[in-house]
mmCIF file of C-alpha atoms in Angstrom:
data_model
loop_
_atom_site.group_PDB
_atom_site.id
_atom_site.type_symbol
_atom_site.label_atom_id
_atom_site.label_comp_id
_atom_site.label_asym_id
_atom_site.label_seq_id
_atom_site.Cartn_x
_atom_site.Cartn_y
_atom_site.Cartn_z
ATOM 1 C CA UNK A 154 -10.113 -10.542 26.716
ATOM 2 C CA UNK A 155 -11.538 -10.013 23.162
ATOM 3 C CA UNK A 156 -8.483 -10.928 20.260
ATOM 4 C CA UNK A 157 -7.914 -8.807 18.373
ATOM 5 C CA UNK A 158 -8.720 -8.450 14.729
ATOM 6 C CA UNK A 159 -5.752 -9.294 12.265
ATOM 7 C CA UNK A 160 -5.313 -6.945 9.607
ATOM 8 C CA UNK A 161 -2.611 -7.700 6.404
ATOM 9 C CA UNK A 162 -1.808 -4.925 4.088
ATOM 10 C CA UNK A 163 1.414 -4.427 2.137
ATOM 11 C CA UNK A 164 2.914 -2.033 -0.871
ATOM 12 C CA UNK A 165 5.408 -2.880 -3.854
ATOM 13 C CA UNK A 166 8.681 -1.908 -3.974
ATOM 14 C CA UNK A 167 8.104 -0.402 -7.479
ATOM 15 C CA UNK A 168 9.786 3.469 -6.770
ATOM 16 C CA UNK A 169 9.762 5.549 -3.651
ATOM 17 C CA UNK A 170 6.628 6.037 -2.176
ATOM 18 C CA UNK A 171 4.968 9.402 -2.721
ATOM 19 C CA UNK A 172 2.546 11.911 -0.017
ATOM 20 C CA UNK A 173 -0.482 9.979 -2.236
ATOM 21 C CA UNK A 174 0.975 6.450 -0.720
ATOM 22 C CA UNK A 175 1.063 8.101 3.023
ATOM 23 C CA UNK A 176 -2.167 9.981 3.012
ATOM 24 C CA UNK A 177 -3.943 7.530 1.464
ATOM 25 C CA UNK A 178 -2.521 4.263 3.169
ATOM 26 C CA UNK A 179 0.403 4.580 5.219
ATOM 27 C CA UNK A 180 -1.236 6.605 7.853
ATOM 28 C CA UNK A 181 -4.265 5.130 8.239
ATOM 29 C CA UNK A 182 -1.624 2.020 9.208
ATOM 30 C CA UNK A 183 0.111 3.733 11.780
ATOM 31 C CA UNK A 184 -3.760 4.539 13.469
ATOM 32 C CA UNK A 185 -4.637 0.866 13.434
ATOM 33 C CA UNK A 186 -1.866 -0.734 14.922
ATOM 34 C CA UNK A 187 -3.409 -0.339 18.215
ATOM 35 C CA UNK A 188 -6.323 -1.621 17.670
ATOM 36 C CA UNK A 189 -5.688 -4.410 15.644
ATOM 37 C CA UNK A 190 -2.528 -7.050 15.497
ATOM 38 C CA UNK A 191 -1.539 -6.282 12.218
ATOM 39 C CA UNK A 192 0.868 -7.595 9.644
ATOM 40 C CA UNK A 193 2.758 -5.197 6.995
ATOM 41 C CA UNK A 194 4.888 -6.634 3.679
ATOM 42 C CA UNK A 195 6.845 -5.087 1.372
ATOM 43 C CA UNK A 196 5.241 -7.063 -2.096
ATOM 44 C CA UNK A 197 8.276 -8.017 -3.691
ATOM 45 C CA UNK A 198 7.244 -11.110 -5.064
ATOM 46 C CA UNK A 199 4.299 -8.788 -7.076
ATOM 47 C CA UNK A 200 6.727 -6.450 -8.239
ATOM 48 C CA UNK A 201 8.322 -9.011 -10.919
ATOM 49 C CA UNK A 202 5.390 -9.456 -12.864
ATOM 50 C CA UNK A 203 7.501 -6.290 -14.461
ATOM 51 C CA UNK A 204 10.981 -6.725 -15.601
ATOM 52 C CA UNK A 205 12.859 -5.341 -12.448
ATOM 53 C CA UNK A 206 16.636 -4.695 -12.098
ATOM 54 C CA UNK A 207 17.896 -6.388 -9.311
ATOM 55 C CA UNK A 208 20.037 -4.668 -7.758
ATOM 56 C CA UNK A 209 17.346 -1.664 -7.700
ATOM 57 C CA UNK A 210 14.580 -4.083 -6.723
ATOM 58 C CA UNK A 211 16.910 -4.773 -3.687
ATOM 59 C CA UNK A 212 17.579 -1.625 -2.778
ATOM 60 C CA UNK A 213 13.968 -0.247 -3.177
ATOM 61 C CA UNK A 214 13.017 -2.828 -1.124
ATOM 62 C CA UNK A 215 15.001 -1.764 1.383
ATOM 63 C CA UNK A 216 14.193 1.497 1.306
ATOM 64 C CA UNK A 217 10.158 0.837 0.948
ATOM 65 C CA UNK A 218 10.776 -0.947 4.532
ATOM 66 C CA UNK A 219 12.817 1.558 6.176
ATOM 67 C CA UNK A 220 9.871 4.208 4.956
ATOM 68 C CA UNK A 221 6.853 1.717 6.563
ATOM 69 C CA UNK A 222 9.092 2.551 9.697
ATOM 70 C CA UNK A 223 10.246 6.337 9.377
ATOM 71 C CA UNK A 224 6.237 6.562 8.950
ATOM 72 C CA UNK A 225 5.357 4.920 12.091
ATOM 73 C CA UNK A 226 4.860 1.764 11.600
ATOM 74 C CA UNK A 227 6.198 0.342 14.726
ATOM 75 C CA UNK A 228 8.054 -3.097 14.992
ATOM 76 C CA UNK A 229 7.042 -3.721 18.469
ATOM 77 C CA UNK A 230 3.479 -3.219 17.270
ATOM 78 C CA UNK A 231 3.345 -4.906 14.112
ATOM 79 C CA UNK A 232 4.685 -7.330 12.269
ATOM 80 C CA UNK A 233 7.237 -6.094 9.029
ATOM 81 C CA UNK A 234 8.492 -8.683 6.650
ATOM 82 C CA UNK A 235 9.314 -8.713 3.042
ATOM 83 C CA UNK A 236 6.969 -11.152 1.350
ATOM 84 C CA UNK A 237 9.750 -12.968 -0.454
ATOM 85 C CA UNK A 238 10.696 -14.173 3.283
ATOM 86 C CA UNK A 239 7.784 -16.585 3.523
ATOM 87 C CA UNK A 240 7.852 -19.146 1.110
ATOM 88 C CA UNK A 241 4.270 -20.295 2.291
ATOM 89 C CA UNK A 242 2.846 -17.299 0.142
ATOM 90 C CA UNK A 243 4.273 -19.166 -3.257
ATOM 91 C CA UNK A 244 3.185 -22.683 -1.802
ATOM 92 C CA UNK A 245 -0.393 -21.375 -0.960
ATOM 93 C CA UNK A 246 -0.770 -19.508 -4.852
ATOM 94 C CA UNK A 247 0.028 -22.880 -6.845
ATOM 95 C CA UNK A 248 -2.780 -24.291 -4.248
ATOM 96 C CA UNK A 249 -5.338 -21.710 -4.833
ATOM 97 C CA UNK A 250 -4.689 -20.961 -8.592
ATOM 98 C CA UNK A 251 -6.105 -24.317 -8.762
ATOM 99 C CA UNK A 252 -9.409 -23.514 -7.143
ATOM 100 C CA UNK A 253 -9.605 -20.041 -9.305
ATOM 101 C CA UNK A 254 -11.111 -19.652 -12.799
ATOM 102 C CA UNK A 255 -9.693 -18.169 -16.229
ATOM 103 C CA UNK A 256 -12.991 -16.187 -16.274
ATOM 104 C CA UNK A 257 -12.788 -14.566 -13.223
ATOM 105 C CA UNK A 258 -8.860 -13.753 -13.296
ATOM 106 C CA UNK A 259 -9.604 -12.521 -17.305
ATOM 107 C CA UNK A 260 -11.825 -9.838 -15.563
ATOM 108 C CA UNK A 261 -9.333 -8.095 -13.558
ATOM 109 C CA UNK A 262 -9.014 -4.377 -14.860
ATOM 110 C CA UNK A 263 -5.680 -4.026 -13.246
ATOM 111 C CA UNK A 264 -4.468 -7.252 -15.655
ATOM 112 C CA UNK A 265 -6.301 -5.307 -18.496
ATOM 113 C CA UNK A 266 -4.521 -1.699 -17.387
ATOM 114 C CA UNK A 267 -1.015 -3.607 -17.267
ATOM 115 C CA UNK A 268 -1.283 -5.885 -20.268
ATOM 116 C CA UNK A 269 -1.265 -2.707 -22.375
ATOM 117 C CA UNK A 270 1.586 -0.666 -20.750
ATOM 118 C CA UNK A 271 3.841 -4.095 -20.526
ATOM 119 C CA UNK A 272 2.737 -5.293 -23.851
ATOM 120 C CA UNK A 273 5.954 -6.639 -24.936
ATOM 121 C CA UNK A 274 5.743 -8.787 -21.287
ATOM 122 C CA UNK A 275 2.268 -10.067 -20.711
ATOM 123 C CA UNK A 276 3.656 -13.609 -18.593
ATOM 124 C CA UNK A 277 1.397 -15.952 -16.540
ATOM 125 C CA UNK A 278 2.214 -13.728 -13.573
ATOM 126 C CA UNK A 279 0.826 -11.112 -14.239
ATOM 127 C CA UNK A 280 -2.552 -12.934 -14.765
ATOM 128 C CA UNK A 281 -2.195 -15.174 -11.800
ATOM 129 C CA UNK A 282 -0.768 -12.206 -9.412
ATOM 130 C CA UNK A 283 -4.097 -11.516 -8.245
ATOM 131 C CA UNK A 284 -4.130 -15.486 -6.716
ATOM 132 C CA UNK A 285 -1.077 -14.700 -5.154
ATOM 133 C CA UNK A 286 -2.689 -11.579 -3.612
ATOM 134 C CA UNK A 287 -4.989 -13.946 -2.261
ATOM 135 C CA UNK A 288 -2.565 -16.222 -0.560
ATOM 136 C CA UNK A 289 -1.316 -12.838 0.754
ATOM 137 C CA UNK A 290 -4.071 -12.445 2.802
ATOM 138 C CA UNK A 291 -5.636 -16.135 3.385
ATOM 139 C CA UNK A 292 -2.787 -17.594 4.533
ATOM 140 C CA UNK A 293 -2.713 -15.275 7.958
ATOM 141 C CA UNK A 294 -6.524 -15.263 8.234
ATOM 142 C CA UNK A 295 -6.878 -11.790 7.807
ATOM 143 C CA UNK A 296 -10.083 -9.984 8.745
ATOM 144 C CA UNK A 297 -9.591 -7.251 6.992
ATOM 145 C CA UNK A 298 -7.653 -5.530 4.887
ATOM 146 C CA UNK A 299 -7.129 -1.581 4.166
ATOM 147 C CA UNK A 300 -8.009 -1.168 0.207
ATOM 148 C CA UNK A 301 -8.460 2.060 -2.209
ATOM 149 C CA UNK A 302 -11.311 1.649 -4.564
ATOM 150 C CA UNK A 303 -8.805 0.261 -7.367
ATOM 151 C CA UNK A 304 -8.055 -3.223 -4.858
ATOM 152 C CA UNK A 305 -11.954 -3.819 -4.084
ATOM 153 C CA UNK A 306 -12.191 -5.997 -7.229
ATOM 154 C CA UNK A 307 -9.133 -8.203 -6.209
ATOM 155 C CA UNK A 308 -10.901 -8.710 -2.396
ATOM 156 C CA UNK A 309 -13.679 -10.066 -4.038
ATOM 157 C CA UNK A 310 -11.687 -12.321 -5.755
ATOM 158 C CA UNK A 311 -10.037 -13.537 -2.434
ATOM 159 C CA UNK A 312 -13.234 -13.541 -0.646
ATOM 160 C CA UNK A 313 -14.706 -15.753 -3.505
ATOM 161 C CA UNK A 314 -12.148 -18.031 -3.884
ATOM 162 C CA UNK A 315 -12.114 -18.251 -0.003
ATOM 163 C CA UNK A 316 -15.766 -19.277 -0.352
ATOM 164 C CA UNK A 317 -15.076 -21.765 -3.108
ATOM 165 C CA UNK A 318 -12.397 -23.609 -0.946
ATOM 166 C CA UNK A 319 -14.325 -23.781 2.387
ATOM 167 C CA UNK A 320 -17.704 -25.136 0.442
ATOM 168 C CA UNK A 321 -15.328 -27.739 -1.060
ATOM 169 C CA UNK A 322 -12.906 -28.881 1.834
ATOM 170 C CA UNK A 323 -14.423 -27.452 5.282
ATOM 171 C CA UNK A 324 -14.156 -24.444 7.101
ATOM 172 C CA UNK A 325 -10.232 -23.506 6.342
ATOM 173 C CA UNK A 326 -9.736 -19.806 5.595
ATOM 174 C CA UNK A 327 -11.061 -16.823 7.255
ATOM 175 C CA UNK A 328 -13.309 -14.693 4.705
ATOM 176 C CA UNK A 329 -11.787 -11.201 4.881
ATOM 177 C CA UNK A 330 -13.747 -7.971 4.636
ATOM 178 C CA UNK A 331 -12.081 -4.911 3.021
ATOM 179 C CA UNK A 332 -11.160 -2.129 6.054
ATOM 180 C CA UNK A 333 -12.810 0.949 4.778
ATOM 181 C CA UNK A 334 -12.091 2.926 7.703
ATOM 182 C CA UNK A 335 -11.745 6.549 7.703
ATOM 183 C CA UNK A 336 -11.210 7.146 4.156
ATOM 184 C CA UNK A 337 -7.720 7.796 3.318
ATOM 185 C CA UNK A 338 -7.137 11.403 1.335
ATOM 186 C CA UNK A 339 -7.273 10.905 -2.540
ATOM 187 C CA UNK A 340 -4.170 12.366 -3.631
ATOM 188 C CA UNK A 341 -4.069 13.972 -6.983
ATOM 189 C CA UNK A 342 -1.265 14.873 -9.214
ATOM 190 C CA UNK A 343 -0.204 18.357 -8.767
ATOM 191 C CA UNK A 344 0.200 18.810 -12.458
ATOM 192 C CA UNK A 345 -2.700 16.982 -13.778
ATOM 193 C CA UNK A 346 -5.023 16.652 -10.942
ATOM 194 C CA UNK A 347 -7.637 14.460 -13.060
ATOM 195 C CA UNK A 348 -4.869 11.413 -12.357
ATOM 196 C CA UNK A 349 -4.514 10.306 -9.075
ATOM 197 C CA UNK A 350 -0.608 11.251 -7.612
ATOM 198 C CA UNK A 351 1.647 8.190 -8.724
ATOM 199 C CA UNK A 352 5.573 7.634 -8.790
ATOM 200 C CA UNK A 353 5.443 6.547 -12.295
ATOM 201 C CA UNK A 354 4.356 10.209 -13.510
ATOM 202 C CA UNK A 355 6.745 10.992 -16.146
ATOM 203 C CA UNK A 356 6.542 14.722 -14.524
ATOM 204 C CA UNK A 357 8.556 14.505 -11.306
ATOM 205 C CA UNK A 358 6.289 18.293 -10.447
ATOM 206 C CA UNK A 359 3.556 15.474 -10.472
ATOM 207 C CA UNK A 360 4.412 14.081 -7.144
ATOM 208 C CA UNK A 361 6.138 14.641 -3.870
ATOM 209 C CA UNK A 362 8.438 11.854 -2.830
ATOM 210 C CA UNK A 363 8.200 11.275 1.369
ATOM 211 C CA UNK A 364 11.703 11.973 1.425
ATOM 212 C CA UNK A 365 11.997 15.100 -0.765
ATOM 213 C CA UNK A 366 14.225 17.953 1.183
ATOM 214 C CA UNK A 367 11.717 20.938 2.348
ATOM 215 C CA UNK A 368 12.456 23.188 -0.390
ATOM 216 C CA UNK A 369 11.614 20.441 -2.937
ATOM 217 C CA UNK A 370 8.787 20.380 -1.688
ATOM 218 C CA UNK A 371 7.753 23.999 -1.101
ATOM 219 C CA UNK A 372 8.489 24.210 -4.493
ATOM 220 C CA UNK A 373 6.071 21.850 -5.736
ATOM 221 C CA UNK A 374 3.480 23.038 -4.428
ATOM 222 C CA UNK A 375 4.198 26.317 -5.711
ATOM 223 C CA UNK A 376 4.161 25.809 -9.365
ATOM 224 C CA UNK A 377 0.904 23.511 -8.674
ATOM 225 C CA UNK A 378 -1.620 23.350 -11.512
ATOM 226 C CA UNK A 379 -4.645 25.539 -10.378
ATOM 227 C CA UNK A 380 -7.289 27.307 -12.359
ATOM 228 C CA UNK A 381 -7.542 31.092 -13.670
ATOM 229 C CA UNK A 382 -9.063 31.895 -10.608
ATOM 230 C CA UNK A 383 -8.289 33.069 -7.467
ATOM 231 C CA UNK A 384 -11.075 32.170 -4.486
ATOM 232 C CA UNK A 385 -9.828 29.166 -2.492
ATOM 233 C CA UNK A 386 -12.654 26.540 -2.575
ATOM 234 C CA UNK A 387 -13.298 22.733 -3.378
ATOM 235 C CA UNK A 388 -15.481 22.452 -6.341
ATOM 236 C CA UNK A 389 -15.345 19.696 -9.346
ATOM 237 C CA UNK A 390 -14.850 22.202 -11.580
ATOM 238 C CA UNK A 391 -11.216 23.329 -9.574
ATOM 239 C CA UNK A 392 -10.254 20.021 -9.504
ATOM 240 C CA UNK A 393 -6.208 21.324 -8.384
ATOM 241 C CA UNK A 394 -7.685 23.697 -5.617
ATOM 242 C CA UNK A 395 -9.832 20.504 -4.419
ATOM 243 C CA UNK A 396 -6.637 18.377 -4.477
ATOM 244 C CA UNK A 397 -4.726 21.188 -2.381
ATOM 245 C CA UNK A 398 -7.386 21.627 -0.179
ATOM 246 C CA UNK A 399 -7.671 17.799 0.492
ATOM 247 C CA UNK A 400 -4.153 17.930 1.388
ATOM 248 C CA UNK A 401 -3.481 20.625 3.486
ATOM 249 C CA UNK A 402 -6.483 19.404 5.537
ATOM 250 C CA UNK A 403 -5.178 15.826 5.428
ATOM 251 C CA UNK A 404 -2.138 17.464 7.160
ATOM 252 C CA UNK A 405 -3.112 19.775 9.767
ATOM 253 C CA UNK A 406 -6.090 17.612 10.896
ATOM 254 C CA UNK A 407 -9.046 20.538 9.954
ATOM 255 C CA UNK A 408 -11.559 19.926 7.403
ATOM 256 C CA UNK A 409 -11.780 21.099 3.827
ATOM 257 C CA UNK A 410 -14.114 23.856 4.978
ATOM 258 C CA UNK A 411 -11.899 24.968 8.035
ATOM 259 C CA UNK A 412 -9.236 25.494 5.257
ATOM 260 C CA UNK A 413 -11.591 26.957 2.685
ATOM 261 C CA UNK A 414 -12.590 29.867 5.669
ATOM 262 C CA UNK A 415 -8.686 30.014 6.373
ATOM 263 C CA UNK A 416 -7.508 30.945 2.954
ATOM 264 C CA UNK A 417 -10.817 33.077 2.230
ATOM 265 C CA UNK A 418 -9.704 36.562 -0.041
ATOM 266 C CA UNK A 419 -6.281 34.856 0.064
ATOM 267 C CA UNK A 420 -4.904 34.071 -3.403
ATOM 268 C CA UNK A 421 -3.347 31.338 -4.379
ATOM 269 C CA UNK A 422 -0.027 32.099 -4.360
ATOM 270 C CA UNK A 423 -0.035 32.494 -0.240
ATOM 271 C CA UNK A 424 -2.667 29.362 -0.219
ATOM 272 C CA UNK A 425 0.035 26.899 -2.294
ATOM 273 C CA UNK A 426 3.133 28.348 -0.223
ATOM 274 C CA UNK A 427 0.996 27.513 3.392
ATOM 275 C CA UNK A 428 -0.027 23.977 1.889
ATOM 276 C CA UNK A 429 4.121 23.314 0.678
ATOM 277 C CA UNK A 430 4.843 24.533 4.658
ATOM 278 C CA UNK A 431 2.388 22.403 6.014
ATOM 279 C CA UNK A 432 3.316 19.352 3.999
ATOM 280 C CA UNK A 433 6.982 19.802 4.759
ATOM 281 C CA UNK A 434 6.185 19.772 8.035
ATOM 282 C CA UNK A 435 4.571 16.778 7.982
ATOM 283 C CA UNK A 436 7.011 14.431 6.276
ATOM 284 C CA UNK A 437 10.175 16.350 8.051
ATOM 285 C CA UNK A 438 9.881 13.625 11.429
ATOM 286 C CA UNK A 439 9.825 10.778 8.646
ATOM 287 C CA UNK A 440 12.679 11.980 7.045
ATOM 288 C CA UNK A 441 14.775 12.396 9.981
ATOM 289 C CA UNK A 442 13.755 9.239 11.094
ATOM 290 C CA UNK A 443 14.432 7.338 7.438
ATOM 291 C CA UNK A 444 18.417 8.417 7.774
ATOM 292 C CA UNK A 445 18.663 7.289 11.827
ATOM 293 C CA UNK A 446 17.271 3.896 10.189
ATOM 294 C CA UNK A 447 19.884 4.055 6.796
ATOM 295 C CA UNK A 448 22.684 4.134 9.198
ATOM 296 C CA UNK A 449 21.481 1.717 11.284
ATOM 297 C CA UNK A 450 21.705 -1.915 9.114
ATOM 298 C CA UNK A 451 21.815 -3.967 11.747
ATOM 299 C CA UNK A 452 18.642 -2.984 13.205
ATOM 300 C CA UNK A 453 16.533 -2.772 9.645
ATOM 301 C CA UNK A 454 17.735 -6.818 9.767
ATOM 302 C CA UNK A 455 17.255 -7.776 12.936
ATOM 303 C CA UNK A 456 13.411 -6.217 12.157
ATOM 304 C CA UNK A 457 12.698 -8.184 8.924
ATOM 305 C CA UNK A 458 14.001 -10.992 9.814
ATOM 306 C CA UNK A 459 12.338 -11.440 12.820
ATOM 307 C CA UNK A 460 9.240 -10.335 11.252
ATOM 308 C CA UNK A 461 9.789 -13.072 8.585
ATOM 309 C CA UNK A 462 9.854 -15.955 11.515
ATOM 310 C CA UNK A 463 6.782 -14.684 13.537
ATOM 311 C CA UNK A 464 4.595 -14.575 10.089
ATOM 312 C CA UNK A 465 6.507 -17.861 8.616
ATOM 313 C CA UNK A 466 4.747 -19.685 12.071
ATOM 314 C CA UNK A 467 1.152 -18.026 11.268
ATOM 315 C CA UNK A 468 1.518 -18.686 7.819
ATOM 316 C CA UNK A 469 2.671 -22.707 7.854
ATOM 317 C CA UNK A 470 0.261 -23.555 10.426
ATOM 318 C CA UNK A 471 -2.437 -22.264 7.809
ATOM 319 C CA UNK A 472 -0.850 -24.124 4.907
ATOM 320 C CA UNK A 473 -0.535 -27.302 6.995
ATOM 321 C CA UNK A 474 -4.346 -27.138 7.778
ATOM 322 C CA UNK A 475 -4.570 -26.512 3.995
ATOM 323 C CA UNK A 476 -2.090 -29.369 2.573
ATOM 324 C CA UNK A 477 -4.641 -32.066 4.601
ATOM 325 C CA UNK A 478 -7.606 -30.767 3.183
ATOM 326 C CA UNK A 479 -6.556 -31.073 -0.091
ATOM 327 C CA UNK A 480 -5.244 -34.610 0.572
ATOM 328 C CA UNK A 481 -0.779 -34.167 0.606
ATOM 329 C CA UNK A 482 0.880 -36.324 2.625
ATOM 330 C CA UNK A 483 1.730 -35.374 5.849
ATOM 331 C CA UNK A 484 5.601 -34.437 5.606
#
């Protein structure tokens, strides 16, 4: 029988995550879990590179987890761990931040985009977090891993420095390939649908958390940014109709012109209202299934932490193939 391919993907626990992180990741997760033996972290060790308070790093933490879950993600399928867990991912960075170069880390946009909003904290991590990202993913020999456009830079990166190692020391890490599967839908603010839908919006009308109550969310969508006119269709120039379009069909399974013919003469107060109802149906299962799992401790533990010890076994038996490459002493 053919093995399967390993996939690694993960998310930080920087704020709840939002319809944008679940339409354009999570449930493309869910899908591959039975076709490939794949490996989901919560990123807490990228999260500092951004003053965090503990306690609410903790907590978010927790709650990111318990969401990868509600969603889907299956423990008997998958493996769930917070990436704090495994200390091989911190062991592996100092090892491959010493087979990366200042030039190529310098060219990172996302170290660019987050130098100027943290300007008062631009630390060594947040230049290096990209080699850590690396170790991420090298250290289970990954074959792939599920990116949006903004990540393709930092695969490169991993795939390069991947490269770089195996020219210098043998064949040691697997060289992974970004998944582009069936895109993910872009999700798009619903008040400024130019910017793509992200928890740090300062307008909470922006975004819809996975957990909002169904009213919350019905309401939302109702005072959604459109245009001053009324036909329902996907166009650049209606870039909020697009982005409601792209979600309702993102939802309900039927293209963007099964829902352009479905809401044709309709305006767009009965076309926002239907997309609301369709979205709260969606995430209503995932927030039922988020409270079963915030009463239920025990379990959440028992998951992580023996998620933790199946990918701490993949992950040192990669690091010990890398320590004698490089020449440590056996311990």
């Amino acid at each position: 029988m053919e093995e399967k391919k390993r996939i690694f993907s993960g998310m930080q626990p920087s704020g709840e995550l939002t319809l944008g992180n679940y339409l354009g990741a999570l449930k493309n997760w869910i899908k591959l879990q039975d076709e490939y033996d794949c490996m989901y972290s919560v990123m807490n060790m990228h999260a500092i590179t951004v003053r965090q308070e503990p306690a609410e790093l903790r907590k978010r933490s927790m709650e990111v987890l318990m969401q990868y879950m509600a969603c889907g993600i299956d423990p008997e399928k998958s493996i769930l761990f917070f990436q704090s867990h495994v200390p091989a991912h911190a062991e592996l960075a100092w090892v491959l931040s010493c087979n990366a170069q200042m030039g190529e880390l310098s060219r990172m946009t996302q170290f660019k985009d987050k130098s100027k909003k943290h300007a008062d904290n631009i630390n060594a991590g947040l230049f290096t977090y990209p080699v850590l990202m690396a170790a991420d993913i090298l250290l289970y020999q990954a074959d792939l891993v599920p990116v949006g456009n903004d990540q393709l830079q930092h695969i490169e990166l991993t795939r390069d420095i991947a490269n770089r190692f195996n020219h210098h020391y043998g064949d040691t890490f697997t060289v992974p390939e970004p998944y582009i599967g069936k895109a993910g839908a872009r999700v798009m603010s619903l008040q400024s649908p130019e910017n793509k839908m992200s928890k740090s919006d300062p307008n909470p009308n922006g975004y819809v958390w996975l957990l909002d109550p169904e009213e919350v969310i019905i309401k939302k969508f109702k005072r959604a940014v459109t245009d001053s006119e009324s036909e329902v269709r996907a166009s650049e120039d209606k870039p909020g109709v697009t982005n409601l379009l792209t979600i309702y069909a993102a939802v309900t399974g039927k293209t963007v012109e099964e829902a352009e013919k479905e809401f044709a003469g309709q305006g767009y107060g009965t076309f926002k209202q239907a997309v609301g109802e369709a979205v709260a149906a969606e995430l209503a299962p995932v927030r039922k299934r988020y409270e079963e799992l915030a009463k239920d401790k025990a379990y959440v533990e028992e998951v992580y932490k023996k998620g933790a010890e199946t990918a701490a076994k993949i992950a040192y038996k990669t690091l010990g193939k890398v320590y004698r490459k490089i020449g440590f002493v056996a311990r």
